[in-house]
Coordinates of C-alpha atoms and ligand atoms in Angstrom, one line a residue:
M20 CA -19.5 -3.7 9.2
S21 CA -22.0 -4.3 12.0
Y22 CA -23.5 -7.6 10.7
D23 CA -26.8 -6.5 12.3
R24 CA -28.8 -8.0 9.4
V25 CA -27.0 -11.2 9.8
R26 CA -27.6 -11.1 13.5
D27 CA -31.4 -10.8 12.9
I28 CA -31.4 -14.1 11.0
D29 CA -28.5 -15.9 12.4
P30 CA -26.9 -14.8 15.7
A31 CA -24.4 -17.7 15.6
V32 CA -22.9 -16.6 12.3
A33 CA -23.0 -13.0 13.3
D34 CA -21.0 -13.8 16.5
A35 CA -18.4 -15.6 14.4
L36 CA -18.2 -12.7 11.9
V37 CA -17.8 -10.1 14.6
G38 CA -15.3 -12.4 16.4
E39 CA -13.2 -12.7 13.2
R40 CA -13.3 -8.9 12.7
D41 CA -12.2 -8.3 16.2
R42 CA -9.5 -11.0 15.9
Q43 CA -8.1 -9.2 12.9
E44 CA -8.3 -5.9 14.6
N45 CA -6.6 -7.1 17.8
T46 CA -3.9 -9.4 16.5
L47 CA -1.0 -9.0 14.2
A48 CA -1.6 -10.9 10.9
M49 CA 1.9 -12.1 9.9
I50 CA 0.9 -15.1 7.7
A51 CA 2.8 -14.0 4.6
S52 CA 0.0 -14.8 2.2
E53 CA -2.6 -12.7 4.1
N54 CA -3.5 -9.0 4.0
H55 CA -6.4 -6.7 4.9
A56 CA -8.6 -5.6 1.9
S57 CA -9.9 -2.1 2.0
E58 CA -13.5 -1.4 3.0
A59 CA -14.2 -0.5 -0.6
V60 CA -13.0 -4.0 -1.7
L61 CA -15.0 -5.6 1.0
E62 CA -18.1 -3.7 0.0
A63 CA -17.7 -4.7 -3.7
Q64 CA -17.2 -8.3 -2.7
S65 CA -20.5 -8.3 -0.7
S66 CA -22.5 -6.8 -3.6
E67 CA -25.5 -8.1 -5.4
L68 CA -23.3 -9.5 -8.1
T69 CA -23.1 -12.5 -5.8
N70 CA -26.5 -13.3 -7.2
K71 CA -25.6 -13.2 -10.9
Y72 CA -24.7 -16.0 -13.2
A73 CA -22.4 -14.8 -16.0
E74 CA -20.9 -17.9 -17.6
G75 CA -18.7 -16.8 -20.5
Y76 CA -16.8 -13.5 -21.0
P77 CA -17.9 -9.9 -21.4
G78 CA -20.1 -9.5 -24.5
E79 CA -20.3 -13.3 -24.9
R80 CA -22.4 -14.6 -21.9
Y81 CA -24.6 -17.6 -21.9
Y82 CA -27.3 -15.9 -19.7
A83 CA -29.2 -12.6 -20.1
G84 CA -28.9 -9.7 -17.8
C85 CA -25.1 -9.4 -17.8
E86 CA -24.6 -5.8 -18.7
Y87 CA -23.2 -4.8 -15.2
A88 CA -21.3 -8.0 -14.9
D89 CA -19.7 -7.1 -18.2
E90 CA -18.8 -3.6 -17.1
V91 CA -17.2 -4.9 -13.9
E92 CA -15.2 -7.6 -15.6
E93 CA -14.0 -5.3 -18.3
L94 CA -12.8 -2.8 -15.7
A95 CA -11.0 -5.5 -13.8
I96 CA -9.3 -6.7 -17.0
E97 CA -8.3 -3.2 -18.2
R98 CA -6.8 -2.4 -14.8
A99 CA -5.0 -5.6 -14.5
E100 CA -3.5 -5.1 -18.0
E101 CA -2.3 -1.7 -16.9
L102 CA -1.0 -2.9 -13.6
W103 CA 1.1 -5.8 -14.8
G104 CA 1.5 -4.8 -18.5
A105 CA 0.0 -8.0 -19.7
E106 CA -1.4 -8.6 -23.2
H107 CA -4.3 -10.8 -22.0
V108 CA -5.8 -11.2 -18.6
N109 CA -8.4 -13.7 -17.3
V110 CA -9.8 -12.4 -14.0
Q111 CA -12.2 -15.3 -13.4
P112 CA -10.1 -17.9 -11.5
H113 CA -11.6 -18.4 -8.1
S114 CA -8.1 -18.7 -6.6
G115 CA -4.4 -19.0 -7.4
T116 CA -4.7 -22.8 -7.5
Q117 CA -7.6 -22.5 -10.0
A118 CA -5.5 -20.1 -12.0
N119 CA -2.7 -22.7 -12.2
M120 CA -5.3 -25.4 -13.0
G121 CA -6.4 -23.2 -16.0
V122 CA -2.9 -23.1 -17.3
Y123 CA -2.2 -26.8 -16.9
L124 CA -5.6 -27.7 -18.5
A125 CA -4.9 -25.4 -21.4
M126 CA -1.4 -26.5 -22.2
L127 CA -0.8 -30.0 -20.8
D128 CA -2.3 -33.5 -21.3
P129 CA -2.5 -35.9 -18.5
G130 CA 0.8 -37.6 -18.0
D131 CA 2.8 -34.5 -19.3
K132 CA 5.8 -33.4 -17.2
I133 CA 6.0 -30.6 -14.7
L134 CA 9.3 -29.4 -13.2
S135 CA 8.7 -27.3 -10.0
L136 CA 10.1 -26.4 -6.7
E137 CA 9.7 -29.0 -3.8
L138 CA 7.0 -27.9 -1.3
E139 CA 9.5 -28.2 1.6
H140 CA 11.8 -25.8 -0.2
G141 CA 9.1 -23.2 -0.7
G142 CA 7.0 -24.5 -3.5
H143 CA 3.2 -24.9 -3.6
L144 CA 0.7 -27.8 -3.5
S145 CA -0.6 -26.9 -6.9
H146 CA 2.8 -27.2 -8.4
G147 CA 2.8 -31.0 -8.3
H148 CA 2.4 -32.2 -4.8
P149 CA 1.2 -35.9 -4.7
A150 CA -1.8 -35.0 -2.6
N151 CA -2.9 -32.4 -5.2
F152 CA -4.6 -33.0 -8.5
T153 CA -1.4 -31.9 -10.2
G154 CA 0.6 -34.8 -8.6
K155 CA -2.1 -37.2 -9.5
T156 CA -2.5 -36.1 -13.1
Y157 CA 0.9 -35.2 -14.3
E158 CA 4.4 -36.6 -14.0
V159 CA 6.3 -34.3 -11.6
E160 CA 9.9 -33.8 -10.8
Q161 CA 11.0 -31.2 -8.3
Y162 CA 14.0 -29.0 -7.9
E163 CA 15.3 -27.7 -4.5
V164 CA 17.1 -24.6 -3.3
D165 CA 20.8 -24.8 -2.8
P166 CA 21.3 -26.3 0.7
E167 CA 24.2 -24.0 1.5
T168 CA 22.8 -20.7 0.3
G169 CA 19.0 -21.2 0.4
Y170 CA 18.8 -19.6 -3.1
I171 CA 17.5 -21.2 -6.2
D172 CA 20.4 -22.7 -8.1
Y173 CA 19.5 -21.7 -11.7
E174 CA 22.3 -23.7 -13.2
E175 CA 21.2 -26.8 -11.4
L176 CA 17.6 -26.1 -12.4
R177 CA 18.6 -26.0 -16.0
A178 CA 20.7 -29.2 -15.8
Q179 CA 17.7 -30.9 -14.2
A180 CA 15.4 -29.6 -17.0
E181 CA 17.8 -31.0 -19.6
E182 CA 17.7 -34.4 -17.9
F183 CA 13.9 -34.5 -17.2
D184 CA 12.7 -32.8 -20.4
P185 CA 9.6 -31.3 -18.8
D186 CA 6.6 -29.8 -20.7
I187 CA 6.3 -27.0 -18.3
I188 CA 8.6 -25.4 -15.7
V189 CA 7.0 -23.7 -12.7
S190 CA 8.7 -20.7 -11.0
G191 CA 7.2 -18.5 -8.3
Y192 CA 7.0 -19.7 -4.7
S193 CA 5.2 -19.7 -1.4
A194 CA 8.0 -19.6 1.1
Y195 CA 11.0 -18.2 -0.9
P196 CA 12.4 -15.0 0.6
R197 CA 14.6 -14.0 -2.3
E198 CA 13.8 -12.2 -5.6
V199 CA 13.1 -14.7 -8.3
E200 CA 15.2 -14.5 -11.5
F201 CA 12.5 -15.2 -14.0
E202 CA 14.7 -14.6 -17.0
R203 CA 17.0 -17.5 -15.9
V204 CA 14.1 -19.9 -15.4
Q205 CA 12.9 -18.8 -18.9
E206 CA 16.3 -19.6 -20.3
A207 CA 16.0 -23.1 -18.9
A208 CA 12.5 -23.5 -20.3
E209 CA 13.6 -22.4 -23.7
A210 CA 16.6 -24.8 -23.7
V211 CA 14.2 -27.7 -23.3
D212 CA 11.3 -26.3 -25.3
A213 CA 9.1 -26.2 -22.3
Y214 CA 6.5 -23.7 -21.3
H215 CA 7.3 -21.5 -18.3
L216 CA 4.6 -20.8 -15.7
A217 CA 5.5 -18.0 -13.2
D218 CA 3.1 -18.3 -10.2
I219 CA 3.5 -14.9 -8.6
A220 CA 0.6 -15.5 -6.1
H221 CA 2.6 -14.1 -3.1
I222 CA 4.3 -11.2 -5.0
T223 CA 1.5 -9.9 -7.3
G224 CA 1.6 -6.5 -5.5
L225 CA 5.3 -6.3 -5.4
V226 CA 5.5 -7.0 -9.2
A227 CA 2.7 -4.6 -9.9
A228 CA 4.4 -1.8 -8.0
G229 CA 7.7 -2.5 -9.8
V230 CA 9.6 -3.4 -6.6
H231 CA 10.2 -7.0 -7.7
E232 CA 11.3 -8.2 -11.2
S233 CA 8.3 -9.0 -13.4
P234 CA 7.8 -12.2 -15.3
V235 CA 5.2 -10.7 -17.5
G236 CA 6.5 -10.7 -21.1
V237 CA 9.2 -13.2 -20.0
A238 CA 7.3 -16.3 -18.9
D239 CA 4.6 -17.8 -21.1
F240 CA 2.0 -17.7 -18.3
V241 CA 1.8 -15.7 -15.1
T242 CA -0.7 -16.7 -12.5
G243 CA -1.5 -15.1 -9.2
S244 CA -3.9 -14.7 -6.4
T245 CA -5.5 -11.3 -5.8
H246 CA -5.9 -11.3 -2.0
K247 CA -2.2 -11.3 -1.0
T248 CA 0.2 -8.4 -1.6
I249 CA -2.1 -6.9 -4.3
R250 CA -4.9 -6.6 -1.7
A251 CA -7.8 -6.9 -4.1
G252 CA -9.8 -9.5 -2.3
R253 CA -10.1 -13.2 -2.6
G254 CA -9.4 -14.7 -6.0
G255 CA -7.0 -15.6 -8.8
I256 CA -5.8 -14.3 -12.1
I257 CA -4.0 -15.5 -15.3
M258 CA -1.9 -13.4 -17.6
C259 CA -0.5 -14.4 -21.0
D260 CA 0.3 -13.2 -24.4
E261 CA -2.5 -12.9 -26.9
Q262 CA -1.5 -16.1 -28.7
Y263 CA -2.6 -18.1 -25.7
A264 CA -5.7 -16.0 -24.9
D265 CA -8.4 -18.3 -26.4
D266 CA -6.8 -21.5 -24.9
I267 CA -6.6 -20.0 -21.4
D268 CA -10.1 -18.5 -21.5
A269 CA -11.6 -21.8 -22.6
A270 CA -9.6 -23.7 -20.0
V271 CA -11.0 -21.5 -17.2
F272 CA -14.5 -21.6 -18.5
P273 CA -15.9 -24.0 -19.4
G274 CA -12.8 -26.2 -18.7
A275 CA -12.3 -25.8 -15.0
Q276 CA -15.0 -23.6 -13.7
G277 CA -18.7 -22.7 -14.1
G278 CA -20.1 -19.3 -13.4
P279 CA -17.5 -16.8 -12.3
L280 CA -17.7 -15.3 -8.8
M281 CA -18.7 -11.9 -10.1
H282 CA -18.8 -10.2 -6.6
N283 CA -15.2 -11.2 -6.3
V284 CA -14.4 -9.9 -9.8
A285 CA -15.9 -6.6 -8.6
G286 CA -13.5 -6.7 -5.6
K287 CA -10.6 -7.3 -7.9
A288 CA -11.6 -4.3 -10.1
V289 CA -11.7 -2.0 -7.0
G290 CA -8.5 -3.4 -5.6
F291 CA -6.7 -3.0 -8.9
K292 CA -7.9 0.6 -9.1
E293 CA -6.4 1.2 -5.6
A294 CA -3.2 -0.5 -6.7
L295 CA -2.8 1.9 -9.6
T296 CA -2.4 4.8 -7.2
P297 CA 1.1 6.1 -6.2
A298 CA 0.2 5.3 -2.6
F299 CA 0.3 1.6 -3.5
E300 CA 3.9 1.8 -4.8
E301 CA 4.9 3.3 -1.5
Y302 CA 3.0 0.6 0.3
A303 CA 4.8 -2.2 -1.7
Q304 CA 8.3 -0.7 -1.0
Q305 CA 7.4 -0.4 2.6
V306 CA 6.4 -4.1 2.7
I307 CA 9.9 -5.0 1.6
D308 CA 11.6 -2.5 3.9
N309 CA 9.6 -3.8 6.8
A310 CA 10.5 -7.4 6.1
E311 CA 14.1 -6.4 6.0
A312 CA 13.8 -4.7 9.3
L313 CA 12.0 -7.6 10.8
G314 CA 14.6 -10.1 9.5
T315 CA 17.6 -8.0 10.5
R316 CA 16.4 -7.7 14.1
L317 CA 15.6 -11.4 14.3
Q318 CA 19.1 -12.1 13.2
E319 CA 20.5 -9.7 15.8
H320 CA 18.6 -11.9 18.3
G321 CA 20.4 -15.0 17.0
F322 CA 17.8 -16.4 14.7
E323 CA 18.9 -18.0 11.4
L324 CA 17.1 -16.9 8.3
V325 CA 16.9 -19.2 5.3
S326 CA 19.1 -17.6 2.6
G327 CA 20.5 -15.2 5.2
G328 CA 17.8 -12.6 4.7
T329 CA 15.0 -11.4 2.4
D330 CA 14.4 -9.3 -0.7
T331 CA 10.6 -9.7 -0.5
H332 CA 7.7 -9.6 1.9
L333 CA 8.6 -12.6 4.0
V334 CA 11.3 -14.1 6.2
L335 CA 11.7 -17.8 6.8
V336 CA 13.3 -18.7 10.1
D337 CA 15.1 -22.0 10.6
L338 CA 14.9 -22.6 14.4
R339 CA 17.2 -25.6 14.5
E340 CA 20.4 -23.7 15.2
S341 CA 19.1 -21.1 17.6
H342 CA 16.4 -23.2 19.3
P343 CA 17.0 -26.9 18.6
D344 CA 14.3 -28.0 21.1
T345 CA 11.6 -25.6 19.8
T346 CA 9.6 -26.7 16.8
G347 CA 7.8 -24.4 14.4
T348 CA 4.5 -25.6 15.9
V349 CA 5.5 -24.7 19.5
A350 CA 6.7 -21.3 18.3
E351 CA 3.5 -20.7 16.3
E352 CA 1.3 -21.6 19.2
A353 CA 3.1 -19.5 21.7
L354 CA 3.1 -16.5 19.4
E355 CA -0.7 -17.0 18.7
E356 CA -1.3 -16.8 22.4
V357 CA 0.2 -13.3 22.5
G358 CA -1.6 -12.2 19.4
I359 CA 1.1 -12.7 16.7
V360 CA -0.4 -14.9 14.0
L361 CA 2.2 -16.5 11.7
N362 CA 2.7 -20.0 10.5
K363 CA 4.9 -23.0 11.2
N364 CA 6.8 -23.8 8.0
T365 CA 9.1 -26.5 6.7
V366 CA 12.6 -25.4 5.9
P367 CA 15.0 -26.6 3.2
G368 CA 16.6 -29.9 4.5
E369 CA 13.7 -30.4 6.9
T370 CA 14.5 -33.0 9.6
R371 CA 11.0 -33.0 11.2
S372 CA 7.6 -33.2 9.4
P373 CA 5.3 -30.7 7.6
F374 CA 2.9 -30.8 10.6
N375 CA 5.7 -30.3 13.1
P376 CA 8.4 -28.6 11.1
S377 CA 11.5 -26.7 12.1
G378 CA 10.7 -23.2 10.9
I379 CA 8.3 -20.3 11.0
R380 CA 7.4 -18.0 8.1
A381 CA 6.5 -14.4 8.8
G382 CA 5.3 -11.7 6.4
T383 CA 4.8 -8.0 6.5
P384 CA 2.0 -7.3 3.9
A385 CA -0.8 -7.0 6.5
L386 CA 1.2 -5.1 9.1
T387 CA 2.2 -2.6 6.4
T388 CA -1.4 -2.2 5.5
R389 CA -2.0 -1.2 9.1
G390 CA 0.7 1.4 8.8
F391 CA 3.6 -0.4 10.5
D392 CA 7.1 1.0 9.7
E393 CA 10.6 -0.5 10.2
E394 CA 10.7 0.6 13.8
A395 CA 7.4 -1.1 14.6
C396 CA 8.5 -4.2 12.7
A397 CA 11.7 -4.4 14.7
Q398 CA 9.7 -4.1 17.9
V399 CA 7.6 -7.1 16.7
A400 CA 10.9 -9.0 16.1
D401 CA 11.8 -8.3 19.7
I402 CA 8.5 -9.7 20.9
I403 CA 8.9 -12.8 18.7
Y404 CA 12.3 -13.4 20.1
R405 CA 11.2 -13.2 23.7
V406 CA 8.3 -15.5 23.2
V407 CA 10.1 -18.1 21.1
D408 CA 13.0 -18.1 23.4
T409 CA 10.8 -18.9 26.4
P410 CA 7.6 -20.3 24.9
H411 CA 6.3 -21.6 28.2
D412 CA 7.0 -18.6 30.4
D413 CA 3.6 -17.0 31.3
D414 CA 5.1 -13.8 32.5
V415 CA 6.9 -13.2 29.2
K416 CA 3.7 -14.0 27.3
A417 CA 1.6 -11.7 29.5
E418 CA 4.0 -8.8 28.8
A419 CA 4.2 -9.7 25.1
T420 CA 0.4 -9.7 24.9
E421 CA 0.2 -6.2 26.4
E422 CA 2.8 -5.0 23.8
V423 CA 0.9 -6.5 20.9
E424 CA -2.3 -4.9 22.2
A425 CA -0.6 -1.5 22.3
L426 CA 0.6 -2.0 18.8
C427 CA -2.9 -2.9 17.6
E428 CA -4.2 0.2 19.2
E429 CA -1.5 2.4 17.7
F430 CA -2.1 1.0 14.2
P431 CA -5.8 0.3 14.0
L432 CA -7.5 -1.3 11.0
Y433 CA -9.9 0.6 8.7
E434 CA -10.8 3.6 11.0
R435 CA -7.4 5.3 11.2
E436 CA -7.2 8.8 9.8
G437 CA -4.7 8.8 6.9
S438 CA -4.8 5.1 6.7
I439 CA -2.9 3.9 3.6
I440 CA -5.8 1.7 2.8
D441 CA -8.2 4.6 2.6
F442 CA -6.9 5.9 -0.7
E443 CA -8.6 9.2 -0.1
Ligands
LIG10 N1 -1.8 -20.8 1.6 C1 -1.0 -19.9 0.8 C2 0.3 -19.6 1.5 O1 0.2 -19.4 2.7 O2 1.4 -19.5 0.9 C3 -0.7 -20.3 -0.6 O3 -1.9 -20.8 -1.2

């Protein structure tokens, strides 16, 4: 996009938009929750549907003039049902957090009990953090990963559930590199007569492609965001069995939201269509293969990975053993200087603080969208090693910057022939 029309009206915003486009083109997006939507998704998201109010659901809107909004939302729903095999899908949540809010609002009363994974151990703010509405509205107890293995201890989770007697157990995580055993969480939920919410925000694409176990048909509710591994543009989604459909729909609208962001629903519809192609299955498997290659090479350089590796799209590096004097913040900043954009992250058993933690989290969804393979991801691991090992060495950083620039040129965004995001 040129942003020429924005520039005519507002050069300052046009400069920022062009700057952001160039930043994405010329750096490596390794924040595990980010991805690059296709141009088709971007176009749908910037459509005239942004102008339309469509409170309600297809065929039952409050306002007139919703025939095209209906068409788009029905397509998004049908495609989501096909992708994830869900009985009922609500595509209106503005984000993953709004999707979780919809489930809590539908099924819980204030003061009810949530059992979820601790943020420091890979959980999410909307799973009950004290600073979030969930922590303020509900009684929350949290489980942790096993300190020795870094894996969820499902026996311990069940014992904790039996002790705490929650109304809902939340599975699905933001910084957990291992495959989630949803069936085992479900067993714990059934044992204490609790609902099970599986928040697959990070792994929606992996689940849709069948390269990660699916919680659909296992957990009572499955929520996700649509801009991460599924690459369908910014937004959220809720899936459930038909028996909960009316409660969930009423909780999303009018319970938690007003008019749906119909331009984003259009983006979801287009992204879901792309994800139904065989190319997307290949993409999702490559995301995992790339994360494994990245993690293995980091380990060869002496980095310690939480849980010893990955089954998913991300690796979580605990710097304390290999680089005791380098915090996640120092590593993040040095890497950003050379064009590798990932995030500092707490690690299980964190001994520092969330704003200056001991780890970094790195994901491969966006690199894989650009066409990176295992070899290129191993090369990125080499660069990460050199920069984190000597974060204040300007010569090392200058050389790393050149290497990153060369990779960006080799794997351009959007204009590459045969790009896996073209879906031609
Ligand atoms: N901020 C996202 C993440 O990075 O995991 C989750 O909302």
